[in-house]
Amino acid sequence: MKTELESMGLWPGSVPVRNPLKMVSLWRGPPQPELIDSVDDFPCAKYFQLHPFFIWKPENDNLMGRLRNNYTLPCIDGCAQPQIASAGVGRPRVIVGITGQYYLLSSRLCCKVCRKRWYADNPSWLEKLPKRFTNLLPAVLTYKKAICKSVLDELRRTGKSPTDMAKQITEMMHLKYERADLAYLLSCKNIMDGEEGKYDQKTITQFLRQETKPAPFGEYGDSDGWNGISVSAHYLTDCLLCVC
Ligand SMILES: [Zn+2]
């Protein structure tokens, strides 16, 4: 996330980017790990463990100025003439969607008048925003929970019980993890096949690298790896109660 934000000039202290609006989506997808150049070495498992993220920085005019128009962002405390500015990097919050998990990266805001600070995903601040802002968010945020709109839609569409829904999402998320694991193993195998001479000419990279075999991919829930989260029926029920 840091690298991506730096390239867009959104990370504090990064070089300003001339036209970040060339990017007209707030979504950032991970790179295709198979295409990252690493023929001398086994691929890094980390590249296979990245999830998409959604950038939520309503105060950033390069990014969201068109949506803001001439509207003045409100202060969370209700100051009459608020001055809202960015106050740091912000924080990511993990969201469960129908096709997997992603992160919602919200900026940290401050009001220069009353000096209050809060995160841009704070529900009581979101309530004060015009609908065109919150409509853009992929998730519904409440005081305790966050739920992807895709999950809400699916719950309504299918009439599934929270238990069945939790099961479906859990299956999907584990499937996604297994595919990523497989993609990583196939990429490693590609290197080894080359070294064994399967592609006619033997590559010599095995003499250059330190490791003789690839590092393990890690488990579903490893916090420094895939970082897969679990979804319970209880959680979904809570979300529904908060939203409806
Ligand atoms: Zn204020």
PDB file of N, CA and C in Angstrom, residues 123-190:
ATOM      1  N   PRO A 123     -18.176   6.725  11.335  1.00  0.00           N
ATOM      2  CA  PRO A 123     -19.590   6.762  10.927  1.00  0.00           C
ATOM      3  C   PRO A 123     -20.290   8.076  11.251  1.00  0.00           C
ATOM      4  N   SER A 124     -19.959   8.705  12.394  1.00  0.00           N
ATOM      5  CA  SER A 124     -20.691   9.932  12.712  1.00  0.00           C
ATOM      6  C   SER A 124     -20.255  11.085  11.818  1.00  0.00           C
ATOM      7  N   TRP A 125     -19.055  10.991  11.260  1.00  0.00           N
ATOM      8  CA  TRP A 125     -18.659  12.004  10.273  1.00  0.00           C
ATOM      9  C   TRP A 125     -19.290  11.695   8.916  1.00  0.00           C
ATOM     10  N   LEU A 126     -19.299  10.408   8.558  1.00  0.00           N
ATOM     11  CA  LEU A 126     -19.883  10.003   7.264  1.00  0.00           C
ATOM     12  C   LEU A 126     -21.346  10.424   7.162  1.00  0.00           C
ATOM     13  N   GLU A 127     -22.039  10.368   8.298  1.00  0.00           N
ATOM     14  CA  GLU A 127     -23.457  10.751   8.316  1.00  0.00           C
ATOM     15  C   GLU A 127     -23.679  12.195   7.883  1.00  0.00           C
ATOM     16  N   LYS A 128     -22.674  13.041   8.133  1.00  0.00           N
ATOM     17  CA  LYS A 128     -22.819  14.460   7.807  1.00  0.00           C
ATOM     18  C   LYS A 128     -22.543  14.751   6.332  1.00  0.00           C
ATOM     19  N   LEU A 129     -21.939  13.790   5.651  1.00  0.00           N
ATOM     20  CA  LEU A 129     -21.558  14.023   4.248  1.00  0.00           C
ATOM     21  C   LEU A 129     -22.751  13.863   3.317  1.00  0.00           C
ATOM     22  N   PRO A 130     -22.736  14.586   2.183  1.00  0.00           N
ATOM     23  CA  PRO A 130     -23.783  14.367   1.177  1.00  0.00           C
ATOM     24  C   PRO A 130     -23.729  12.923   0.681  1.00  0.00           C
ATOM     25  N   LYS A 131     -24.875  12.462   0.258  1.00  0.00           N
ATOM     26  CA  LYS A 131     -25.017  11.070  -0.157  1.00  0.00           C
ATOM     27  C   LYS A 131     -24.040  10.671  -1.270  1.00  0.00           C
ATOM     28  N   ARG A 132     -23.694  11.631  -2.131  1.00  0.00           N
ATOM     29  CA  ARG A 132     -22.816  11.271  -3.253  1.00  0.00           C
ATOM     30  C   ARG A 132     -21.440  10.790  -2.770  1.00  0.00           C
ATOM     31  N   PHE A 133     -21.051  11.166  -1.561  1.00  0.00           N
ATOM     32  CA  PHE A 133     -19.790  10.663  -1.008  1.00  0.00           C
ATOM     33  C   PHE A 133     -19.936   9.215  -0.546  1.00  0.00           C
ATOM     34  N   THR A 134     -20.876   8.996   0.355  1.00  0.00           N
ATOM     35  CA  THR A 134     -21.009   7.659   0.935  1.00  0.00           C
ATOM     36  C   THR A 134     -21.466   6.632  -0.095  1.00  0.00           C
ATOM     37  N   ASN A 135     -22.153   7.109  -1.112  1.00  0.00           N
ATOM     38  CA  ASN A 135     -22.576   6.195  -2.170  1.00  0.00           C
ATOM     39  C   ASN A 135     -21.376   5.581  -2.890  1.00  0.00           C
ATOM     40  N   LEU A 136     -20.267   6.290  -2.849  1.00  0.00           N
ATOM     41  CA  LEU A 136     -19.043   5.851  -3.503  1.00  0.00           C
ATOM     42  C   LEU A 136     -18.347   4.737  -2.718  1.00  0.00           C
ATOM     43  N   LEU A 137     -18.554   4.729  -1.430  1.00  0.00           N
ATOM     44  CA  LEU A 137     -17.888   3.724  -0.583  1.00  0.00           C
ATOM     45  C   LEU A 137     -18.387   2.321  -0.920  1.00  0.00           C
ATOM     46  N   PRO A 138     -17.462   1.364  -1.003  1.00  0.00           N
ATOM     47  CA  PRO A 138     -17.892  -0.008  -1.313  1.00  0.00           C
ATOM     48  C   PRO A 138     -18.512  -0.728  -0.122  1.00  0.00           C
ATOM     49  N   ALA A 139     -18.379  -0.138   1.064  1.00  0.00           N
ATOM     50  CA  ALA A 139     -18.870  -0.807   2.270  1.00  0.00           C
ATOM     51  C   ALA A 139     -19.758   0.118   3.084  1.00  0.00           C
ATOM     52  N   VAL A 140     -20.604  -0.471   3.890  1.00  0.00           N
ATOM     53  CA  VAL A 140     -21.404   0.293   4.838  1.00  0.00           C
ATOM     54  C   VAL A 140     -20.680   0.242   6.179  1.00  0.00           C
ATOM     55  N   LEU A 141     -20.453   1.410   6.775  1.00  0.00           N
ATOM     56  CA  LEU A 141     -19.701   1.456   8.019  1.00  0.00           C
ATOM     57  C   LEU A 141     -20.604   1.873   9.166  1.00  0.00           C
ATOM     58  N   THR A 142     -20.562   1.087  10.219  1.00  0.00           N
ATOM     59  CA  THR A 142     -21.320   1.443  11.410  1.00  0.00           C
ATOM     60  C   THR A 142     -20.326   1.554  12.561  1.00  0.00           C
ATOM     61  N   TYR A 143     -20.815   1.838  13.743  1.00  0.00           N
ATOM     62  CA  TYR A 143     -19.890   2.082  14.848  1.00  0.00           C
ATOM     63  C   TYR A 143     -18.980   0.904  15.140  1.00  0.00           C
ATOM     64  N   LYS A 144     -19.545  -0.287  15.048  1.00  0.00           N
ATOM     65  CA  LYS A 144     -18.730  -1.444  15.401  1.00  0.00           C
ATOM     66  C   LYS A 144     -18.267  -2.238  14.187  1.00  0.00           C
ATOM     67  N   LYS A 145     -19.071  -2.237  13.138  1.00  0.00           N
ATOM     68  CA  LYS A 145     -18.801  -3.167  12.034  1.00  0.00           C
ATOM     69  C   LYS A 145     -18.665  -2.457  10.700  1.00  0.00           C
ATOM     70  N   ALA A 146     -18.101  -3.204   9.776  1.00  0.00           N
ATOM     71  CA  ALA A 146     -18.063  -2.754   8.389  1.00  0.00           C
ATOM     72  C   ALA A 146     -18.484  -3.920   7.536  1.00  0.00           C
ATOM     73  N   ILE A 147     -19.371  -3.680   6.606  1.00  0.00           N
ATOM     74  CA  ILE A 147     -19.799  -4.774   5.737  1.00  0.00           C
ATOM     75  C   ILE A 147     -19.831  -4.292   4.295  1.00  0.00           C
ATOM     76  N   CYS A 148     -19.328  -5.132   3.417  1.00  0.00           N
ATOM     77  CA  CYS A 148     -19.279  -4.776   2.003  1.00  0.00           C
ATOM     78  C   CYS A 148     -20.699  -4.755   1.444  1.00  0.00           C
ATOM     79  N   LYS A 149     -20.955  -3.773   0.595  1.00  0.00           N
ATOM     80  CA  LYS A 149     -22.295  -3.687   0.004  1.00  0.00           C
ATOM     81  C   LYS A 149     -22.611  -4.935  -0.823  1.00  0.00           C
ATOM     82  N   SER A 150     -21.572  -5.564  -1.382  1.00  0.00           N
ATOM     83  CA  SER A 150     -21.806  -6.776  -2.180  1.00  0.00           C
ATOM     84  C   SER A 150     -22.383  -7.898  -1.311  1.00  0.00           C
ATOM     85  N   VAL A 151     -21.954  -7.963  -0.051  1.00  0.00           N
ATOM     86  CA  VAL A 151     -22.478  -8.996   0.858  1.00  0.00           C
ATOM     87  C   VAL A 151     -23.931  -8.686   1.229  1.00  0.00           C
ATOM     88  N   LEU A 152     -24.204  -7.413   1.473  1.00  0.00           N
ATOM     89  CA  LEU A 152     -25.585  -7.010   1.788  1.00  0.00           C
ATOM     90  C   LEU A 152     -26.513  -7.328   0.623  1.00  0.00           C
ATOM     91  N   ASP A 153     -26.061  -6.991  -0.585  1.00  0.00           N
ATOM     92  CA  ASP A 153     -26.868  -7.264  -1.780  1.00  0.00           C
ATOM     93  C   ASP A 153     -27.166  -8.750  -1.905  1.00  0.00           C
ATOM     94  N   GLU A 154     -26.126  -9.549  -1.681  1.00  0.00           N
ATOM     95  CA  GLU A 154     -26.264 -10.985  -1.831  1.00  0.00           C
ATOM     96  C   GLU A 154     -27.212 -11.560  -0.769  1.00  0.00           C
ATOM     97  N   LEU A 155     -27.118 -11.018   0.440  1.00  0.00           N
ATOM     98  CA  LEU A 155     -28.028 -11.455   1.510  1.00  0.00           C
ATOM     99  C   LEU A 155     -29.474 -11.163   1.134  1.00  0.00           C
ATOM    100  N   ARG A 156     -29.684  -9.973   0.599  1.00  0.00           N
ATOM    101  CA  ARG A 156     -31.048  -9.578   0.230  1.00  0.00           C
ATOM    102  C   ARG A 156     -31.529 -10.377  -0.973  1.00  0.00           C
ATOM    103  N   ARG A 157     -30.636 -10.544  -1.943  1.00  0.00           N
ATOM    104  CA  ARG A 157     -31.013 -11.200  -3.196  1.00  0.00           C
ATOM    105  C   ARG A 157     -31.385 -12.663  -2.967  1.00  0.00           C
ATOM    106  N   THR A 158     -30.564 -13.353  -2.185  1.00  0.00           N
ATOM    107  CA  THR A 158     -30.763 -14.793  -2.042  1.00  0.00           C
ATOM    108  C   THR A 158     -31.663 -15.145  -0.866  1.00  0.00           C
ATOM    109  N   GLY A 159     -31.828 -14.216   0.069  1.00  0.00           N
ATOM    110  CA  GLY A 159     -32.590 -14.519   1.269  1.00  0.00           C
ATOM    111  C   GLY A 159     -31.923 -15.590   2.124  1.00  0.00           C
ATOM    112  N   LYS A 160     -30.624 -15.751   1.946  1.00  0.00           N
ATOM    113  CA  LYS A 160     -29.882 -16.754   2.724  1.00  0.00           C
ATOM    114  C   LYS A 160     -29.797 -16.359   4.189  1.00  0.00           C
ATOM    115  N   SER A 161     -29.700 -17.365   5.040  1.00  0.00           N
ATOM    116  CA  SER A 161     -29.517 -17.084   6.461  1.00  0.00           C
ATOM    117  C   SER A 161     -28.066 -16.648   6.673  1.00  0.00           C
ATOM    118  N   PRO A 162     -27.817 -15.873   7.731  1.00  0.00           N
ATOM    119  CA  PRO A 162     -26.438 -15.469   8.005  1.00  0.00           C
ATOM    120  C   PRO A 162     -25.495 -16.670   8.119  1.00  0.00           C
ATOM    121  N   THR A 163     -25.989 -17.791   8.629  1.00  0.00           N
ATOM    122  CA  THR A 163     -25.141 -18.983   8.749  1.00  0.00           C
ATOM    123  C   THR A 163     -24.708 -19.486   7.373  1.00  0.00           C
ATOM    124  N   ASP A 164     -25.670 -19.596   6.458  1.00  0.00           N
ATOM    125  CA  ASP A 164     -25.338 -20.063   5.105  1.00  0.00           C
ATOM    126  C   ASP A 164     -24.425 -19.084   4.388  1.00  0.00           C
ATOM    127  N   MET A 165     -24.714 -17.819   4.615  1.00  0.00           N
ATOM    128  CA  MET A 165     -23.928 -16.778   3.957  1.00  0.00           C
ATOM    129  C   MET A 165     -22.489 -16.809   4.460  1.00  0.00           C
ATOM    130  N   ALA A 166     -22.320 -16.945   5.764  1.00  0.00           N
ATOM    131  CA  ALA A 166     -20.980 -16.996   6.345  1.00  0.00           C
ATOM    132  C   ALA A 166     -20.206 -18.178   5.766  1.00  0.00           C
ATOM    133  N   LYS A 167     -20.935 -19.281   5.584  1.00  0.00           N
ATOM    134  CA  LYS A 167     -20.308 -20.489   5.037  1.00  0.00           C
ATOM    135  C   LYS A 167     -19.845 -20.239   3.597  1.00  0.00           C
ATOM    136  N   GLN A 168     -20.736 -19.625   2.813  1.00  0.00           N
ATOM    137  CA  GLN A 168     -20.410 -19.340   1.409  1.00  0.00           C
ATOM    138  C   GLN A 168     -19.186 -18.431   1.295  1.00  0.00           C
ATOM    139  N   ILE A 169     -19.175 -17.368   2.103  1.00  0.00           N
ATOM    140  CA  ILE A 169     -18.061 -16.418   2.036  1.00  0.00           C
ATOM    141  C   ILE A 169     -16.769 -17.084   2.482  1.00  0.00           C
ATOM    142  N   THR A 170     -16.856 -17.874   3.555  1.00  0.00           N
ATOM    143  CA  THR A 170     -15.669 -18.557   4.061  1.00  0.00           C
ATOM    144  C   THR A 170     -15.090 -19.478   2.983  1.00  0.00           C
ATOM    145  N   GLU A 171     -15.968 -20.195   2.296  1.00  0.00           N
ATOM    146  CA  GLU A 171     -15.507 -21.083   1.224  1.00  0.00           C
ATOM    147  C   GLU A 171     -14.806 -20.301   0.116  1.00  0.00           C
ATOM    148  N   MET A 172     -15.437 -19.207  -0.295  1.00  0.00           N
ATOM    149  CA  MET A 172     -14.864 -18.380  -1.357  1.00  0.00           C
ATOM    150  C   MET A 172     -13.490 -17.849  -0.957  1.00  0.00           C
ATOM    151  N   MET A 173     -13.406 -17.411   0.274  1.00  0.00           N
ATOM    152  CA  MET A 173     -12.156 -16.794   0.720  1.00  0.00           C
ATOM    153  C   MET A 173     -11.034 -17.822   0.831  1.00  0.00           C
ATOM    154  N   HIS A 174     -11.394 -19.033   1.241  1.00  0.00           N
ATOM    155  CA  HIS A 174     -10.372 -20.077   1.314  1.00  0.00           C
ATOM    156  C   HIS A 174      -9.941 -20.538  -0.070  1.00  0.00           C
ATOM    157  N   LEU A 175     -10.906 -20.543  -0.985  1.00  0.00           N
ATOM    158  CA  LEU A 175     -10.594 -20.904  -2.362  1.00  0.00           C
ATOM    159  C   LEU A 175      -9.599 -19.912  -2.960  1.00  0.00           C
ATOM    160  N   LYS A 176      -9.826 -18.657  -2.667  1.00  0.00           N
ATOM    161  CA  LYS A 176      -8.953 -17.613  -3.177  1.00  0.00           C
ATOM    162  C   LYS A 176      -7.530 -17.777  -2.633  1.00  0.00           C
ATOM    163  N   TYR A 177      -7.478 -18.118  -1.355  1.00  0.00           N
ATOM    164  CA  TYR A 177      -6.178 -18.355  -0.712  1.00  0.00           C
ATOM    165  C   TYR A 177      -5.468 -19.542  -1.365  1.00  0.00           C
ATOM    166  N   GLU A 178      -6.219 -20.611  -1.610  1.00  0.00           N
ATOM    167  CA  GLU A 178      -5.613 -21.802  -2.216  1.00  0.00           C
ATOM    168  C   GLU A 178      -5.102 -21.515  -3.633  1.00  0.00           C
ATOM    169  N   ARG A 179      -5.845 -20.701  -4.368  1.00  0.00           N
ATOM    170  CA  ARG A 179      -5.394 -20.332  -5.716  1.00  0.00           C
ATOM    171  C   ARG A 179      -4.104 -19.527  -5.665  1.00  0.00           C
ATOM    172  N   ALA A 180      -4.026 -18.628  -4.693  1.00  0.00           N
ATOM    173  CA  ALA A 180      -2.823 -17.809  -4.556  1.00  0.00           C
ATOM    174  C   ALA A 180      -1.638 -18.704  -4.193  1.00  0.00           C
ATOM    175  N   ASP A 181      -1.870 -19.643  -3.309  1.00  0.00           N
ATOM    176  CA  ASP A 181      -0.837 -20.593  -2.900  1.00  0.00           C
ATOM    177  C   ASP A 181      -0.354 -21.379  -4.123  1.00  0.00           C
ATOM    178  N   LEU A 182      -1.304 -21.849  -4.914  1.00  0.00           N
ATOM    179  CA  LEU A 182      -0.972 -22.613  -6.118  1.00  0.00           C
ATOM    180  C   LEU A 182      -0.182 -21.761  -7.115  1.00  0.00           C
ATOM    181  N   ALA A 183      -0.622 -20.529  -7.300  1.00  0.00           N
ATOM    182  CA  ALA A 183       0.067 -19.626  -8.229  1.00  0.00           C
ATOM    183  C   ALA A 183       1.523 -19.444  -7.800  1.00  0.00           C
ATOM    184  N   TYR A 184       1.718 -19.350  -6.495  1.00  0.00           N
ATOM    185  CA  TYR A 184       3.077 -19.188  -5.955  1.00  0.00           C
ATOM    186  C   TYR A 184       3.913 -20.434  -6.242  1.00  0.00           C
ATOM    187  N   LEU A 185       3.342 -21.600  -5.969  1.00  0.00           N
ATOM    188  CA  LEU A 185       4.068 -22.855  -6.200  1.00  0.00           C
ATOM    189  C   LEU A 185       4.405 -23.046  -7.681  1.00  0.00           C
ATOM    190  N   LEU A 186       3.453 -22.690  -8.548  1.00  0.00           N
ATOM    191  CA  LEU A 186       3.695 -22.823  -9.988  1.00  0.00           C
ATOM    192  C   LEU A 186       4.828 -21.893 -10.440  1.00  0.00           C
ATOM    193  N   SER A 187       4.862 -20.701  -9.856  1.00  0.00           N
ATOM    194  CA  SER A 187       5.921 -19.752 -10.202  1.00  0.00           C
ATOM    195  C   SER A 187       7.283 -20.292  -9.761  1.00  0.00           C
ATOM    196  N   CYS A 188       7.303 -20.922  -8.588  1.00  0.00           N
ATOM    197  CA  CYS A 188       8.558 -21.508  -8.089  1.00  0.00           C
ATOM    198  C   CYS A 188       8.977 -22.663  -8.997  1.00  0.00           C
ATOM    199  N   LYS A 189       7.981 -23.446  -9.403  1.00  0.00           N
ATOM    200  CA  LYS A 189       8.257 -24.613 -10.242  1.00  0.00           C
ATOM    201  C   LYS A 189       8.825 -24.163 -11.587  1.00  0.00           C
ATOM    202  N   ASN A 190       8.316 -23.064 -12.070  1.00  0.00           N
ATOM    203  CA  ASN A 190       8.800 -22.505 -13.332  1.00  0.00           C
ATOM    204  C   ASN A 190      10.315 -22.267 -13.274  1.00  0.00           C
TER     205      ASN A 190
END
